Amino acid sequence: MKMKSQATMICCLMFFLSTECSHYRSKIHLKAGDKLQSPEGKPKTGRIQEKCHGPCISSSNCSRPCAKDFRGEIGFTCNQKKWQKSTETCTSLSVEKLFKDSTGASRLSVAAASIPLHILDFRAPETIENVAQGIRKNCPLDYACIIDVVKSSETTSGNIAFIVELLKNISTDLSDDVTREKMKSYSEVANHILDTAAISNWAFIPNKNASSDLLQSVNLFARHLHIHNKSENIVNELFIQTKGFHINHNTSEKSLNFSMSTNNTTEDILGMVQIPRQELRKLWPNASRAISIAFPTLGAILREAHLQNVSLPRPVNGLVLSVVLPEKLQEIVLTFEKINKSRNARAQCVGWHSKKRRWDEKACQMISDIKNEVKCRCNYTSTVMSFSILMSPKSMTDKVLDYITCIGLSVSILSLVLCLIIEATVWSRVVVTEISYMRHVCIVNIAVSLLTANVWFIIGSNFNPKAQDSNVCVAVTFFSHFFYLSLFFWMLFKALLIIYGILVIFRRMMKSRMMVIGFAIGYGCPLIIAVTTVAITEPKKGYMRLEACWLNWDNTKALLAFAIPALVIVAVNLIVVLVVAINTQRPSIGSSKSQDVAIIMRISKNVAILTPLLGLTWGFGIATLIEGTSLTFHIIFALLNAFQGFFILLFGTIMDHKIRDALRMRMSSLKGKSRAAENASLSPTNGSKLMNRQG
């Protein structure tokens, strides 16, 4: 019986090697207490069609078999009382299948001698160790015999892991004489598993170093590539490109340019590798070669090894550029176009450390980060050959600006509400002339416009245009634009009112006519600009930004519809301050020293009131629109703009002596009424009436 059992095992092993074990019984691993589940039905693809049926206990695991013609299994983990896919080793590829169609007969002998025993555990794809012999026998010149089989395979996690091992073995055993044809075939195989359709399946590969192994294998293979012409475009696949050229001591500054798409729908992302002239001078006169490889999707696949005090994962925001250079060259300059072009997407230049299997910030220094383009200076070594840019986490500076804005907006809104309450309280006492009436109309409308604009700003800052209805974001952008413009135009009307007041023109104008002019300027002009802006830019989908509910800048420059009026009004208000200062300095007849002191006080008061009310603080806001502006401008603008409501309350209301006098009179009137009521309640007449009632 024992010999019979051994013979049966040997037969089984031979049967497995000759038929790929297409008929097998997969094992189901359940925790104690779970019922053994048998596969029901026959799924048509490598991905399992049903999850585990056993009880879902927190952190417990189970597995299900792959579909027909696939070896391996799919692992599930219980998370929040639901079975969630955690690993997948379903593979339809094998060493035998790679070379079976080359001669019409099985080529298992190529790999049979080196297949380890653990291949019989179907939970992992088979290890490929001797594929080199099969390639040498069938397609030694160009490796083309494996391309069709690989490209026709489904990109399951198991097949991806198989292909990574395949490329790894080729780089190790067949990289002694790499020609252009071999590099093209090698890249076609890599391109298959770098496709955007395969990205999601990389997460379920049990070997978490698979992506790093792929990058290292490609770099190793490219090291042995021979270049015959001065400059070559060697590989031009969708998801991997390779270029190279000859360099020597006398070569001028060289660059390699790439343009690739991260998927089939988006615009191309640019990348460039430059070798500075001072580095090229280090070379010998005889020719050397420089090779660069670009990957648009690899950044989404690369998984970093865990590192303390580093936030993982860190999104890659550009092409991954690998370089192969002579040993004497140590410094290169790389230019990356950002994938995420948000103004908040700050860049960090990094290099991939192949031994540590993570991005190394020390490998690169940022030269510039202007608009959507980042330039980095990086150190090239044998362990750091690949480079990219990461989306750096939010800096402390951003948090400080957020705190300033949040606190400032809260104070501003409360100040504006208090300003409106005070105006309503003293209105009848301060609007005694046409000039004073229109002055307070301006203050009220400035407060209402800024208050409403702040409310829309808060709504917009808590709205995600990518995840929510874009039409709502269009409405938020429109009303924010309109009310901020209204704030500016009421400030403009306030300035014009002061100018005409000095020139003694408004004294002859009727109040109704002044109101019409005021509302036409304060709300009519902003409405025309806001409606025109949305009508022109929204049909082209260029009205608002992708990452925020505010006017677009990158595509249609819609932000100019806010910046230009603001800039013009700020300039006019500066002129108004100058005119007021000049006019108040002209001494009246019979002026004395005391009158000179009074004139200086009036100038100071006018400047103190006009500066915040007429939007001079927005001059710093215009400066922040320029890329690369100093952080000081951002902080000053955040402070002045966020607290502008407080400035309106302080300089436009509280510091006005007429309003203070009216408030005192109002308070005195209220106190007088209160005392009269108390006296009336304590008078003898009321006392006698009370005694009579008690009697």
PDB file of C-alpha atoms in Angstrom, residues 430-578:
ATOM      1  CA  VAL A 430     -27.463 110.309  11.481  1.00  0.00           C
ATOM      2  CA  VAL A 431     -29.118 110.609   8.042  1.00  0.00           C
ATOM      3  CA  VAL A 432     -29.996 114.292   8.328  1.00  0.00           C
ATOM      4  CA  THR A 433     -28.566 115.438   4.946  1.00  0.00           C
ATOM      5  CA  GLU A 434     -28.281 113.930   1.482  1.00  0.00           C
ATOM      6  CA  ILE A 435     -24.529 113.414   1.866  1.00  0.00           C
ATOM      7  CA  SER A 436     -24.843 111.693   5.250  1.00  0.00           C
ATOM      8  CA  TYR A 437     -27.778 109.623   3.975  1.00  0.00           C
ATOM      9  CA  MET A 438     -25.812 108.273   0.976  1.00  0.00           C
ATOM     10  CA  ARG A 439     -22.714 107.756   3.127  1.00  0.00           C
ATOM     11  CA  HIS A 440     -24.624 105.402   5.436  1.00  0.00           C
ATOM     12  CA  VAL A 441     -26.344 103.716   2.482  1.00  0.00           C
ATOM     13  CA  CYS A 442     -22.830 102.926   1.200  1.00  0.00           C
ATOM     14  CA  ILE A 443     -21.716 101.564   4.571  1.00  0.00           C
ATOM     15  CA  VAL A 444     -24.818  99.335   4.869  1.00  0.00           C
ATOM     16  CA  ASN A 445     -24.442  97.921   1.360  1.00  0.00           C
ATOM     17  CA  ILE A 446     -20.699  97.385   1.785  1.00  0.00           C
ATOM     18  CA  ALA A 447     -21.427  95.430   4.988  1.00  0.00           C
ATOM     19  CA  VAL A 448     -24.240  93.406   3.333  1.00  0.00           C
ATOM     20  CA  SER A 449     -22.086  92.589   0.270  1.00  0.00           C
ATOM     21  CA  LEU A 450     -19.094  91.476   2.311  1.00  0.00           C
ATOM     22  CA  LEU A 451     -21.261  89.508   4.745  1.00  0.00           C
ATOM     23  CA  THR A 452     -23.025  87.660   1.896  1.00  0.00           C
ATOM     24  CA  ALA A 453     -19.708  87.066   0.083  1.00  0.00           C
ATOM     25  CA  ASN A 454     -18.231  85.562   3.258  1.00  0.00           C
ATOM     26  CA  VAL A 455     -21.201  83.215   3.601  1.00  0.00           C
ATOM     27  CA  TRP A 456     -20.797  82.023  -0.003  1.00  0.00           C
ATOM     28  CA  PHE A 457     -17.056  81.623   0.592  1.00  0.00           C
ATOM     29  CA  ILE A 458     -17.748  79.313   3.547  1.00  0.00           C
ATOM     30  CA  ILE A 459     -20.239  77.287   1.455  1.00  0.00           C
ATOM     31  CA  GLY A 460     -17.714  76.980  -1.376  1.00  0.00           C
ATOM     32  CA  SER A 461     -14.839  75.949   0.892  1.00  0.00           C
ATOM     33  CA  ASN A 462     -16.895  73.014   2.204  1.00  0.00           C
ATOM     34  CA  PHE A 463     -18.005  71.878  -1.249  1.00  0.00           C
ATOM     35  CA  ASN A 464     -16.152  69.227  -3.282  1.00  0.00           C
ATOM     36  CA  PRO A 465     -16.781  69.911  -6.996  1.00  0.00           C
ATOM     37  CA  LYS A 466     -15.400  66.492  -7.989  1.00  0.00           C
ATOM     38  CA  ALA A 467     -17.695  64.486  -5.731  1.00  0.00           C
ATOM     39  CA  GLN A 468     -20.828  66.647  -5.834  1.00  0.00           C
ATOM     40  CA  ASP A 469     -23.072  68.293  -8.406  1.00  0.00           C
ATOM     41  CA  SER A 470     -21.041  70.691 -10.548  1.00  0.00           C
ATOM     42  CA  ASN A 471     -24.110  72.881 -11.205  1.00  0.00           C
ATOM     43  CA  VAL A 472     -24.244  73.729  -7.508  1.00  0.00           C
ATOM     44  CA  CYS A 473     -20.558  74.657  -7.646  1.00  0.00           C
ATOM     45  CA  VAL A 474     -21.277  76.936 -10.634  1.00  0.00           C
ATOM     46  CA  ALA A 475     -23.957  78.705  -8.577  1.00  0.00           C
ATOM     47  CA  VAL A 476     -21.584  79.076  -5.597  1.00  0.00           C
ATOM     48  CA  THR A 477     -18.886  80.519  -7.866  1.00  0.00           C
ATOM     49  CA  PHE A 478     -21.333  82.936  -9.516  1.00  0.00           C
ATOM     50  CA  PHE A 479     -22.702  84.378  -6.269  1.00  0.00           C
ATOM     51  CA  SER A 480     -19.231  84.594  -4.687  1.00  0.00           C
ATOM     52  CA  HIS A 481     -18.009  86.479  -7.757  1.00  0.00           C
ATOM     53  CA  PHE A 482     -21.065  88.765  -7.803  1.00  0.00           C
ATOM     54  CA  PHE A 483     -21.020  89.771  -4.127  1.00  0.00           C
ATOM     55  CA  TYR A 484     -17.252  90.306  -3.970  1.00  0.00           C
ATOM     56  CA  LEU A 485     -17.577  92.551  -7.025  1.00  0.00           C
ATOM     57  CA  SER A 486     -20.506  94.342  -5.345  1.00  0.00           C
ATOM     58  CA  LEU A 487     -18.267  95.005  -2.360  1.00  0.00           C
ATOM     59  CA  PHE A 488     -15.715  96.632  -4.639  1.00  0.00           C
ATOM     60  CA  PHE A 489     -18.210  98.695  -6.614  1.00  0.00           C
ATOM     61  CA  TRP A 490     -19.889 100.015  -3.455  1.00  0.00           C
ATOM     62  CA  MET A 491     -16.405 100.943  -2.304  1.00  0.00           C
ATOM     63  CA  LEU A 492     -15.958 102.726  -5.627  1.00  0.00           C
ATOM     64  CA  PHE A 493     -19.242 104.595  -5.163  1.00  0.00           C
ATOM     65  CA  LYS A 494     -18.146 105.538  -1.641  1.00  0.00           C
ATOM     66  CA  ALA A 495     -14.961 107.008  -3.102  1.00  0.00           C
ATOM     67  CA  LEU A 496     -16.903 108.900  -5.787  1.00  0.00           C
ATOM     68  CA  LEU A 497     -19.269 110.209  -3.112  1.00  0.00           C
ATOM     69  CA  ILE A 498     -16.329 111.603  -1.134  1.00  0.00           C
ATOM     70  CA  ILE A 499     -14.801 113.185  -4.241  1.00  0.00           C
ATOM     71  CA  TYR A 500     -18.067 114.847  -5.275  1.00  0.00           C
ATOM     72  CA  GLY A 501     -18.689 115.876  -1.682  1.00  0.00           C
ATOM     73  CA  ILE A 502     -15.398 117.742  -1.688  1.00  0.00           C
ATOM     74  CA  LEU A 503     -16.221 119.307  -5.047  1.00  0.00           C
ATOM     75  CA  VAL A 504     -19.669 120.342  -3.701  1.00  0.00           C
ATOM     76  CA  ILE A 505     -21.722 118.676  -6.425  1.00  0.00           C
ATOM     77  CA  PHE A 506     -23.943 116.278  -4.527  1.00  0.00           C
ATOM     78  CA  ARG A 507     -25.574 119.084  -2.542  1.00  0.00           C
ATOM     79  CA  ARG A 508     -27.535 119.987  -5.661  1.00  0.00           C
ATOM     80  CA  MET A 509     -28.544 116.402  -6.524  1.00  0.00           C
ATOM     81  CA  MET A 510     -31.791 114.807  -5.385  1.00  0.00           C
ATOM     82  CA  LYS A 511     -31.654 111.871  -2.979  1.00  0.00           C
ATOM     83  CA  SER A 512     -33.602 109.578  -5.347  1.00  0.00           C
ATOM     84  CA  ARG A 513     -31.181 110.232  -8.200  1.00  0.00           C
ATOM     85  CA  MET A 514     -28.215 109.484  -5.944  1.00  0.00           C
ATOM     86  CA  MET A 515     -29.864 106.188  -4.908  1.00  0.00           C
ATOM     87  CA  VAL A 516     -30.363 105.158  -8.535  1.00  0.00           C
ATOM     88  CA  ILE A 517     -26.735 105.933  -9.374  1.00  0.00           C
ATOM     89  CA  GLY A 518     -25.533 104.111  -6.254  1.00  0.00           C
ATOM     90  CA  PHE A 519     -27.449 100.881  -6.905  1.00  0.00           C
ATOM     91  CA  ALA A 520     -26.605 100.963 -10.617  1.00  0.00           C
ATOM     92  CA  ILE A 521     -22.897 101.107  -9.775  1.00  0.00           C
ATOM     93  CA  GLY A 522     -23.032  98.901  -6.658  1.00  0.00           C
ATOM     94  CA  TYR A 523     -25.109  96.008  -8.069  1.00  0.00           C
ATOM     95  CA  GLY A 524     -25.691  96.687 -11.777  1.00  0.00           C
ATOM     96  CA  CYS A 525     -22.046  96.669 -12.882  1.00  0.00           C
ATOM     97  CA  PRO A 526     -21.153  93.488 -10.902  1.00  0.00           C
ATOM     98  CA  LEU A 527     -24.222  91.711 -12.296  1.00  0.00           C
ATOM     99  CA  ILE A 528     -23.219  92.516 -15.882  1.00  0.00           C
ATOM    100  CA  ILE A 529     -19.632  91.316 -15.328  1.00  0.00           C
ATOM    101  CA  ALA A 530     -20.662  88.120 -13.476  1.00  0.00           C
ATOM    102  CA  VAL A 531     -23.321  87.126 -16.037  1.00  0.00           C
ATOM    103  CA  THR A 532     -20.995  87.827 -18.974  1.00  0.00           C
ATOM    104  CA  THR A 533     -18.222  85.755 -17.386  1.00  0.00           C
ATOM    105  CA  VAL A 534     -20.367  82.671 -16.773  1.00  0.00           C
ATOM    106  CA  ALA A 535     -22.021  82.952 -20.214  1.00  0.00           C
ATOM    107  CA  ILE A 536     -18.672  83.000 -22.032  1.00  0.00           C
ATOM    108  CA  THR A 537     -16.661  80.447 -20.026  1.00  0.00           C
ATOM    109  CA  GLU A 538     -19.188  77.881 -18.727  1.00  0.00           C
ATOM    110  CA  PRO A 539     -20.070  76.379 -22.172  1.00  0.00           C
ATOM    111  CA  LYS A 540     -16.340  75.567 -22.555  1.00  0.00           C
ATOM    112  CA  LYS A 541     -16.237  74.080 -19.031  1.00  0.00           C
ATOM    113  CA  GLY A 542     -13.743  76.756 -18.092  1.00  0.00           C
ATOM    114  CA  TYR A 543     -15.754  78.819 -15.601  1.00  0.00           C
ATOM    115  CA  MET A 544     -14.618  77.297 -12.310  1.00  0.00           C
ATOM    116  CA  ARG A 545     -11.595  75.450 -11.043  1.00  0.00           C
ATOM    117  CA  LEU A 546     -11.445  71.673 -10.831  1.00  0.00           C
ATOM    118  CA  GLU A 547     -10.507  71.639  -7.165  1.00  0.00           C
ATOM    119  CA  ALA A 548     -12.559  74.560  -5.811  1.00  0.00           C
ATOM    120  CA  CYS A 549     -15.726  76.572  -6.405  1.00  0.00           C
ATOM    121  CA  TRP A 550     -13.983  79.710  -7.633  1.00  0.00           C
ATOM    122  CA  LEU A 551     -13.090  81.317 -10.952  1.00  0.00           C
ATOM    123  CA  ASN A 552     -10.796  79.373 -13.279  1.00  0.00           C
ATOM    124  CA  TRP A 553      -7.328  80.654 -14.078  1.00  0.00           C
ATOM    125  CA  ASP A 554      -5.383  77.909 -15.841  1.00  0.00           C
ATOM    126  CA  ASN A 555      -7.630  77.411 -18.889  1.00  0.00           C
ATOM    127  CA  THR A 556      -9.830  80.449 -19.589  1.00  0.00           C
ATOM    128  CA  LYS A 557      -8.382  83.114 -17.243  1.00  0.00           C
ATOM    129  CA  ALA A 558     -11.918  83.747 -15.953  1.00  0.00           C
ATOM    130  CA  LEU A 559     -10.341  85.081 -12.761  1.00  0.00           C
ATOM    131  CA  LEU A 560      -9.434  88.237 -14.692  1.00  0.00           C
ATOM    132  CA  ALA A 561     -13.141  89.158 -14.548  1.00  0.00           C
ATOM    133  CA  PHE A 562     -12.569  89.675 -10.829  1.00  0.00           C
ATOM    134  CA  ALA A 563      -8.924  90.757 -10.743  1.00  0.00           C
ATOM    135  CA  ILE A 564      -9.135  93.558 -13.331  1.00  0.00           C
ATOM    136  CA  PRO A 565     -12.149  95.398 -11.777  1.00  0.00           C
ATOM    137  CA  ALA A 566     -10.605  94.980  -8.334  1.00  0.00           C
ATOM    138  CA  LEU A 567      -7.262  96.327  -9.509  1.00  0.00           C
ATOM    139  CA  VAL A 568      -8.873  99.320 -11.248  1.00  0.00           C
ATOM    140  CA  ILE A 569     -11.018 100.177  -8.208  1.00  0.00           C
ATOM    141  CA  VAL A 570      -8.033  99.898  -5.871  1.00  0.00           C
ATOM    142  CA  ALA A 571      -6.156 102.329  -8.147  1.00  0.00           C
ATOM    143  CA  VAL A 572      -9.107 104.763  -8.176  1.00  0.00           C
ATOM    144  CA  ASN A 573      -9.368 104.575  -4.392  1.00  0.00           C
ATOM    145  CA  LEU A 574      -5.672 105.402  -4.062  1.00  0.00           C
ATOM    146  CA  ILE A 575      -6.284 108.472  -6.187  1.00  0.00           C
ATOM    147  CA  VAL A 576      -9.253 109.382  -3.961  1.00  0.00           C
ATOM    148  CA  VAL A 577      -7.068 109.203  -0.842  1.00  0.00           C
ATOM    149  CA  LEU A 578      -4.545 111.488  -2.573  1.00  0.00           C
TER     150      LEU A 578
END
